[in-house]
DNA sequence: GTGGTCTAGACCACC
DNA sequence: GTGGTCTAGACCACG
């Protein structure tokens, strides 16, 4: 199974599920029409309470990422891929803006910040290469 | 008064106070030995619950940024400036790493991320110039 | 086949089947003595779970709209036409009352509601004319 | 207290709460900035589980009707009145369309339907007058 | 005191 | 089997 939950991450479990499903749809890992694991099934796999999974799935329905198939389960909605890609981009951009604003408010110079970013980006993306 | 609190920012109020005092000390806006406003005084100025200010001041004492002056109040501690600069740098770096990790986990390519950062950095730092 | 099922309509599938059979009998589209499609046949035509069709047929038997013909299948019962017309009228009246009560509880004025109804009725019945 | 819940109404309790708060805001019974009863308080008044109230309040936050005031409670959001009026109108219109479509599909003539509506509307709104 | 999250377990309608 | 709703009770951060 492609999902990984960290209960002590600070970010709520239901939110981690929402994000990972969203990203999986954005990446085409889950295709429109495909059924997602049932609430009980996923709750077993993640050793998480079914209510928590249900809450995540409910939110994904509100966001039109999933649609109910009565008595059968939940399926990825038509057009969800585009929505998810948009949402992912918006999320990342928002985080980026938050970070940059905080850095600027902290009195960091643009040049200094640039060099930090360069350093850390090399580290983070090299870690990926090694892995 | 140089402090600005945004109660609907998502980040806890006590945390905003802690950060702004820390950054003020780092920038030399508050110098070692200088007295900070009393809990009641600051809570009035920021229209914030006194408990909240007290909590922030408690944390700043724990971090050796402030020290009690018996019968007088709280003053910026000796050596606080260096400590605050270090803390500020650490904070920013940590946020940067968090952001980069999240971006990478989201399947964002290094090149794409770079271009986003460039765009947003121009925006954020131009906004500063105009202001 | 005259029946149309919409699985994503919100109203349960078995209920849609029951209603459409009832209305067909009321309109004389299905005449007393006439055989209805078998459970398996109808479930294939509607691409619906056989259990669902069986449940609908069971309810229609309870309501004396269908009757079993030993070794042959289910037929429209004698006197079903009148019963179905009565049931259809009762159903519509009930929905109407529910709607009006809700509208009133929502603080809608009688005059305002009247104008809305006029507008929407024109739309709905014109759509029929065009079709 | 202005809220009335019917647990055996078929419509979910959390939904009844959402609707009644929405309508109260639409009617100006609750004004922007005003605090709504706390989760625990309302759950006591309605003899309903706090989680159920919390779920309703969460949805109202998603819909920008309520906004959190940290450590204090939930307040009616700015601009909520207009949003709620719009939502109320949309809800009623949707129900109206559903009803009219069902009536038409049932083979009801426009004139016959009109007379039914007139009769029932007189009943429903007279009931109000008497009350 | 406030809301937010999570667990546990029950009952329902639907397919 | 499926999701949806509700109750009960715990723990957390925040003001």
XYZ file of C-alpha atoms (C1' of nucleotides) in Angstrom:
554
model
C 0.000 0.000 0.000
C 1.238 3.445 -0.982
C 0.078 5.369 2.035
C 2.205 6.238 5.057
C 0.808 7.869 8.161
C 2.807 9.408 10.990
C 0.488 9.813 13.994
C 2.997 12.008 15.811
C 3.584 14.380 12.939
C 1.588 17.225 14.380
C -0.552 17.346 11.284
C -3.843 15.528 11.885
C -4.134 11.968 10.630
C -7.282 12.683 8.610
C -5.395 15.503 6.946
C -2.482 13.270 6.019
C -4.929 10.856 4.424
C -6.648 13.642 2.503
C -3.335 14.947 1.212
C -1.979 11.586 0.201
C -5.126 10.606 -1.660
C -5.171 14.004 -3.351
C -1.563 13.663 -4.438
C -2.083 10.079 -5.581
C -4.920 11.236 -7.812
C -2.844 14.155 -9.057
C -0.068 11.751 -10.011
C -2.400 9.319 -11.763
C -1.688 6.651 -9.155
C -5.436 6.610 -8.598
C -7.499 7.015 -11.759
C -11.052 8.355 -12.096
C -13.591 5.582 -11.608
C -11.224 3.498 -9.514
C -12.452 2.437 -6.092
C -10.440 3.528 -3.076
C -9.928 1.114 -0.174
C -13.010 0.877 2.017
C -13.115 2.802 5.270
C -12.735 -0.364 7.309
C -10.036 -1.780 5.068
C -7.889 1.353 5.130
C -8.410 1.824 8.861
C -7.079 -1.703 9.362
C -4.075 -1.102 7.114
C -3.131 2.148 8.830
C -4.137 0.910 12.296
C -6.250 3.972 12.668
C -9.839 4.373 13.836
C -12.438 3.939 11.058
C -13.985 7.265 12.044
C -10.741 9.007 11.217
C -10.629 7.481 7.747
C -14.306 8.250 7.275
C -13.677 11.875 8.128
C -10.912 12.097 5.542
C -13.086 10.434 2.900
C -15.976 12.765 3.742
C -13.744 15.765 3.160
C -12.554 14.303 -0.130
C -16.182 13.988 -1.183
C -16.804 17.624 -0.245
C -13.867 18.500 -2.486
C -15.271 16.409 -5.346
C -12.264 14.117 -5.346
C -14.294 11.055 -4.393
C -17.889 10.178 -5.193
C -20.061 7.587 -3.449
C -21.176 4.465 -5.282
C -24.064 3.347 -3.133
C -23.571 0.082 -1.359
C -20.299 -0.401 -3.162
C -17.822 2.115 -1.870
C -16.121 5.337 -2.907
C -14.647 5.970 -6.344
C -12.366 8.668 -7.699
C -14.589 11.273 -9.340
C -14.422 12.299 -12.982
C -12.228 15.345 -13.435
C -10.628 14.781 -10.056
C -7.130 14.557 -11.516
C -7.141 18.148 -12.740
C -8.668 19.383 -9.477
C -6.038 17.540 -7.456
C -3.154 18.871 -9.504
C -4.502 22.375 -9.036
C -4.939 21.846 -5.331
C -1.447 20.446 -4.939
C 0.090 23.405 -6.715
C -1.944 25.836 -4.632
C -0.855 24.112 -1.435
C 2.819 24.234 -2.279
C 2.632 27.847 -3.426
C 0.902 28.831 -0.236
C 3.554 27.202 1.903
C 6.234 28.879 -0.143
C 4.696 32.299 0.325
C 4.308 31.734 4.048
C 7.924 30.778 4.322
C 9.204 33.686 2.255
C 7.113 36.182 4.165
C 8.371 34.851 7.445
C 11.948 34.996 6.228
C 11.571 38.571 5.046
C 9.888 39.681 8.274
C 12.806 38.150 10.114
C 15.121 40.664 8.503
C 16.782 38.196 6.186
C 18.369 39.752 3.086
C 17.331 38.466 -0.308
C 20.857 37.412 -1.244
C 21.436 35.611 2.025
C 18.121 33.802 1.704
C 18.965 32.762 -1.847
C 22.188 31.126 -0.772
C 20.434 29.269 2.045
C 17.797 27.982 -0.327
C 20.431 26.822 -2.784
C 22.291 24.913 -0.084
C 19.237 23.230 1.376
C 17.758 22.409 -2.010
C 20.932 20.613 -2.995
C 20.786 18.611 0.235
C 17.133 17.681 -0.025
C 17.238 16.684 -3.672
C 20.555 14.860 -3.308
C 19.060 12.830 -0.498
C 16.497 11.734 -3.022
C 19.156 10.819 -5.570
C 21.047 8.669 -3.052
C 17.877 6.959 -1.942
C 5.070 50.072 19.862
C 6.814 47.811 17.311
C 4.816 44.674 17.911
C 1.947 43.540 15.672
C -0.299 40.632 16.580
C -2.652 38.930 14.175
C -5.063 36.761 16.154
C -6.384 35.080 13.017
C -2.971 34.129 11.677
C -3.178 30.511 12.674
C 0.045 30.748 14.654
C -0.653 31.016 18.390
C -0.601 34.508 19.836
C 1.935 33.642 22.545
C 4.168 32.337 19.786
C 3.897 35.536 17.790
C 4.933 37.491 20.875
C 7.876 35.197 21.571
C 9.058 35.424 17.980
C 8.732 39.170 17.721
C 10.602 39.788 20.958
C 13.293 37.363 19.884
C 13.684 39.023 16.496
C 13.690 42.507 18.059
C 16.548 41.472 20.295
C 18.366 39.890 17.363
C 18.069 43.135 15.427
C 19.220 45.290 18.347
C 15.817 46.915 18.627
C 15.808 45.701 22.204
C 19.212 45.916 23.913
C 20.512 43.833 26.856
C 19.493 45.426 30.135
C 16.502 47.181 28.632
C 13.169 46.611 30.374
C 10.283 45.103 28.422
C 6.691 46.266 29.043
C 4.952 44.619 31.988
C 2.539 41.781 31.334
C -0.444 43.991 32.082
C 0.899 46.892 30.048
C 1.618 44.771 26.979
C -1.639 42.876 27.235
C -3.461 46.205 27.178
C -1.469 47.468 24.196
C -2.074 44.325 22.162
C -5.614 43.777 23.494
C -4.645 40.262 24.326
C -5.330 38.088 27.352
C -2.719 38.739 30.113
C -2.302 34.988 30.506
C -1.123 34.886 26.929
C 1.525 37.547 27.459
C 2.596 35.864 30.690
C 3.006 32.587 28.860
C 5.172 34.217 26.194
C 7.342 35.954 28.811
C 7.711 32.684 30.706
C 8.997 30.985 27.583
C 11.377 33.859 26.882
C 12.796 33.482 30.383
C 13.206 29.752 29.826
C 15.157 30.591 26.683
C 17.346 33.069 28.571
C 16.176 35.970 26.439
C 14.584 37.770 29.371
C 15.632 37.747 33.028
C 13.651 38.936 36.060
C 14.811 42.093 37.840
C 13.513 41.814 41.380
C 10.735 44.239 42.119
C 11.112 45.934 38.777
C 10.087 43.642 35.936
C 11.747 41.784 33.125
C 14.840 42.897 31.252
C 16.653 41.634 28.185
C 19.367 39.249 29.400
C 23.066 39.697 28.788
C 24.198 37.753 25.739
C 20.647 37.510 24.494
C 21.419 39.195 21.193
C 23.727 36.421 20.005
C 21.377 33.736 21.221
C 18.458 35.363 19.418
C 20.327 35.690 16.163
C 21.259 32.029 16.347
C 17.688 31.047 17.162
C 16.332 33.109 14.313
C 18.653 31.476 11.833
C 17.810 28.021 13.128
C 14.099 28.735 12.887
C 14.278 29.918 9.309
C 16.451 27.003 8.267
C 14.055 24.558 9.852
C 11.068 26.048 8.052
C 13.005 25.993 4.822
C 13.835 22.324 5.210
C 10.248 21.480 6.085
C 9.024 23.287 3.023
C 11.543 21.714 0.684
C 10.841 18.233 1.994
C 7.137 18.692 1.538
C 7.620 20.024 -1.969
C 9.799 17.079 -2.896
C 7.405 14.543 -1.397
C 4.669 16.138 -3.483
C 6.445 15.086 -6.614
C 7.668 18.523 -7.547
C 10.745 18.588 -9.798
C 13.789 20.552 -8.688
C 13.744 22.781 -11.732
C 10.048 23.529 -11.430
C 10.451 24.322 -7.761
C 13.352 26.639 -8.517
C 11.310 28.681 -10.930
C 8.435 28.957 -8.452
C 10.803 30.151 -5.752
C 12.309 32.741 -8.045
C 8.889 34.108 -8.976
C 7.587 34.272 -5.432
C 10.806 35.723 -4.041
C 10.662 38.553 -6.531
C 7.069 39.238 -5.486
C 7.707 39.157 -1.768
C 10.834 41.291 -1.859
C 9.381 43.744 -4.333
C 6.402 44.210 -2.065
C 8.905 45.230 0.590
C 10.599 47.715 -1.712
C 7.289 49.395 -2.559
C 6.254 49.551 1.054
C -37.567 -0.526 -21.985
C -39.340 2.468 -20.439
C -37.449 2.494 -17.155
C -34.561 4.852 -16.413
C -32.399 4.520 -13.314
C -30.037 7.181 -12.049
C -27.723 5.623 -9.439
C -26.363 8.996 -8.375
C -29.753 10.590 -7.845
C -29.686 10.333 -4.082
C -32.929 8.395 -4.013
C -32.307 4.672 -3.532
C -32.348 2.537 -6.654
C -34.956 0.105 -5.343
C -37.149 3.115 -4.660
C -36.767 4.422 -8.188
C -37.838 1.027 -9.534
C -40.849 0.857 -7.235
C -41.942 4.353 -8.213
C -41.512 3.854 -11.918
C -43.453 0.591 -11.931
C -46.177 2.191 -9.835
C -46.443 5.171 -12.167
C -46.402 2.951 -15.256
C -49.350 1.012 -13.873
C -51.135 4.236 -12.970
C -50.710 5.482 -16.521
C -51.881 2.220 -18.074
C -48.458 1.564 -19.535
C -48.545 -1.703 -17.632
C -51.983 -3.366 -17.600
C -53.377 -5.780 -15.001
C -52.419 -9.337 -15.865
C -49.342 -8.272 -17.806
C -46.063 -9.930 -16.799
C -43.164 -7.780 -15.636
C -39.563 -8.671 -16.543
C -37.941 -11.262 -14.295
C -35.578 -10.101 -11.566
C -32.554 -11.334 -13.499
C -33.757 -9.896 -16.778
C -34.490 -6.443 -15.338
C -31.270 -6.379 -13.321
C -29.374 -7.020 -16.558
C -31.260 -4.330 -18.465
C -30.688 -1.705 -15.763
C -27.190 -2.966 -14.860
C -28.264 -3.058 -11.285
C -27.698 -5.608 -8.533
C -30.339 -8.390 -8.678
C -30.854 -8.020 -4.930
C -31.971 -4.474 -5.568
C -34.574 -5.478 -8.152
C -35.763 -8.296 -5.893
C -36.219 -5.833 -3.071
C -38.271 -3.522 -5.256
C -40.473 -6.397 -6.503
C -40.972 -7.597 -2.931
C -42.222 -4.171 -1.920
C -44.508 -4.002 -4.951
C -46.027 -7.326 -3.926
C -46.538 -6.025 -0.383
C -48.390 -3.072 -1.890
C -50.557 -5.378 -4.020
C -49.263 -3.898 -7.245
C -47.684 -7.162 -8.386
C -48.803 -10.712 -7.682
C -46.881 -13.958 -8.162
C -48.021 -16.305 -10.947
C -46.819 -19.741 -9.923
C -44.043 -21.027 -12.083
C -44.277 -18.071 -14.410
C -43.201 -14.842 -12.704
C -44.841 -11.681 -11.481
C -47.843 -10.012 -13.044
C -49.623 -6.725 -12.461
C -52.435 -7.387 -9.982
C -56.134 -6.821 -10.645
C -57.231 -3.426 -9.372
C -53.640 -2.237 -9.284
C -54.299 0.698 -11.626
C -56.638 2.450 -9.205
C -54.378 1.758 -6.247
C -51.391 3.151 -8.123
C -53.185 6.304 -9.172
C -54.197 6.876 -5.549
C -50.662 6.222 -4.352
C -49.183 8.557 -6.922
C -51.492 11.377 -5.877
C -50.737 10.795 -2.209
C -47.001 10.807 -2.886
C -47.078 14.052 -4.797
C -49.294 15.746 -2.216
C -46.978 14.657 0.565
C -43.921 16.041 -1.219
C -45.760 19.254 -1.893
C -46.671 19.674 1.753
C -43.114 18.914 2.846
C -41.782 21.493 0.459
C -44.262 24.172 1.449
C -43.661 23.620 5.150
C -39.935 23.877 4.686
C -40.291 27.029 2.629
C -42.500 28.622 5.253
C -40.190 27.634 8.107
C -37.371 29.266 6.155
C -39.078 32.600 6.474
C -40.229 32.810 2.881
C -43.240 35.059 2.266
C -46.281 33.619 0.522
C -46.123 36.115 -2.311
C -42.422 35.572 -2.895
C -42.904 31.818 -2.886
C -45.753 32.134 -5.391
C -43.604 33.998 -7.841
C -40.801 31.460 -7.515
C -43.211 28.619 -8.147
C -44.609 30.341 -11.215
C -41.137 30.887 -12.650
C -39.932 27.364 -12.033
C -43.165 25.782 -13.225
C -42.896 27.607 -16.504
C -39.321 26.369 -16.879
C -40.048 22.769 -16.021
C -43.128 22.465 -18.201
C -41.582 24.339 -21.083
C -38.643 21.953 -21.009
C -41.185 19.214 -21.516
C -42.776 21.011 -24.455
C -39.434 21.441 -26.196
C -38.449 17.865 -25.580
C -33.202 29.296 22.758
C -34.282 29.482 19.125
C -33.161 26.051 17.951
C -35.361 22.964 17.707
C -34.001 19.556 16.816
C -36.031 16.504 15.876
C -33.774 13.441 16.167
C -36.282 11.223 14.349
C -36.753 13.546 11.399
C -34.726 11.485 8.979
C -32.533 14.451 8.252
C -29.285 14.184 10.247
C -29.053 16.172 13.479
C -25.840 17.931 12.423
C -27.630 18.984 9.259
C -30.550 20.419 11.162
C -28.122 22.455 13.257
C -26.295 23.704 10.170
C -29.542 24.757 8.534
C -30.949 26.486 11.568
C -27.771 28.447 12.206
C -27.610 29.379 8.525
C -31.196 30.576 8.530
C -30.726 32.461 11.807
C -27.798 34.324 10.282
C -29.784 34.964 7.098
C -32.597 36.469 9.183
C -30.256 38.645 11.248
C -31.093 36.681 14.374
C -27.362 36.075 14.632
C -25.216 39.035 13.624
C -21.625 38.993 12.329
C -19.176 39.073 15.201
C -21.637 37.535 17.620
C -20.512 34.373 19.427
C -22.577 31.239 18.935
C -23.215 28.933 21.902
C -20.195 26.791 22.702
C -20.127 23.200 21.521
C -20.608 21.900 25.029
C -23.300 24.426 25.864
C -25.373 23.729 22.760
C -24.939 20.002 23.113
C -26.362 20.289 26.632
C -29.297 22.409 25.484
C -30.205 20.049 22.651
C -29.307 16.899 24.623
C -27.120 15.858 21.756
C -23.550 14.560 21.723
C -20.899 17.319 21.615
C -19.319 15.622 18.607
C -22.512 16.109 16.652
C -22.583 19.818 17.403
C -18.866 20.057 16.644
C -19.445 18.447 13.274
C -22.148 20.983 12.419
C -19.947 23.879 13.545
C -17.032 22.505 11.518
C -19.178 22.475 8.406
C -20.314 26.027 9.112
C -16.669 27.045 9.283
C -15.993 25.351 5.948
C -18.858 27.401 4.533
C -17.421 30.610 6.005
C -20.467 31.153 8.174
C -18.526 30.836 11.423
C -14.939 31.733 12.199
C -12.871 30.534 15.156
C -11.770 32.960 17.845
C -8.964 31.011 19.483
C -9.566 30.014 23.044
C -12.809 31.957 23.035
C -15.261 30.212 20.781
C -16.863 30.578 17.377
C -18.230 33.815 15.982
C -20.420 34.610 13.001
C -18.082 35.614 10.158
C -18.158 38.947 8.370
C -20.263 38.787 5.246
C -21.976 35.642 6.490
C -25.435 37.197 6.304
C -25.318 37.625 2.543
C -23.846 34.149 2.063
C -26.569 32.615 4.223
C -29.375 34.404 2.416
C -27.970 33.172 -0.870
C -27.636 29.641 0.449
C -31.166 29.641 1.809
C -32.592 30.789 -1.501
C -30.564 28.186 -3.387
C -31.772 25.439 -1.056
C -35.432 26.328 -1.434
C -35.152 26.679 -5.205
C -33.459 23.308 -5.456
C -36.211 21.628 -3.472
C -38.801 23.336 -5.598
C -37.214 22.121 -8.805
C -36.928 18.588 -7.450
C -40.570 18.594 -6.541
C -41.748 20.024 -9.861
C -39.649 17.585 -11.844
C -41.012 14.684 -9.881
C -44.554 15.925 -10.367
C -44.069 16.299 -14.106
C -42.434 12.894 -14.453
C -45.446 11.472 -12.637
C -47.663 12.564 -15.499
C -49.329 15.388 -13.602
C -50.836 18.114 -15.816
C -49.731 21.686 -15.276
C -53.240 22.907 -14.515
C -53.949 20.101 -12.072
C -50.669 20.727 -10.297
C -51.438 24.434 -10.067
C -54.706 23.805 -8.320
C -53.071 21.413 -5.855
C -50.407 23.959 -5.047
C -52.985 26.659 -4.482
C -54.954 24.475 -2.096
C -51.964 23.337 -0.085
C -50.406 26.783 0.048
C -53.586 28.210 1.503
C -53.545 25.476 4.161
C -49.921 25.869 5.104
C -49.940 29.650 5.290
C -53.289 29.764 7.074
C -51.883 27.458 9.697
C -49.263 30.104 10.244
C -51.852 32.866 10.534
C -53.820 30.935 13.159
C -50.677 30.241 15.126
C -13.316 27.977 29.844
C -12.842 27.122 24.419
C -12.478 24.130 19.948
C -9.867 20.088 17.702
C -8.543 15.336 17.289
C -8.868 10.598 18.085
C -10.615 6.101 19.740
C -14.294 2.751 20.597
C -18.356 0.778 19.571
C -23.318 0.882 18.169
C -27.058 1.094 14.635
C -28.866 2.261 10.096
C -29.854 1.959 4.923
C -28.250 0.277 0.718
C -26.377 -3.072 -2.682
C -20.043 -6.230 2.167
C -20.388 -0.721 1.842
C -20.669 4.293 3.792
C -23.306 7.398 7.195
C -24.701 8.850 11.701
C -24.518 9.087 16.504
C -22.921 8.390 21.305
C -19.330 8.174 24.866
C -15.277 9.533 26.684
C -10.294 10.754 26.403
C -6.444 14.102 25.541
C -4.453 18.270 23.538
C -3.382 23.334 22.692
C -4.993 27.864 23.485
C -6.541 32.070 26.132
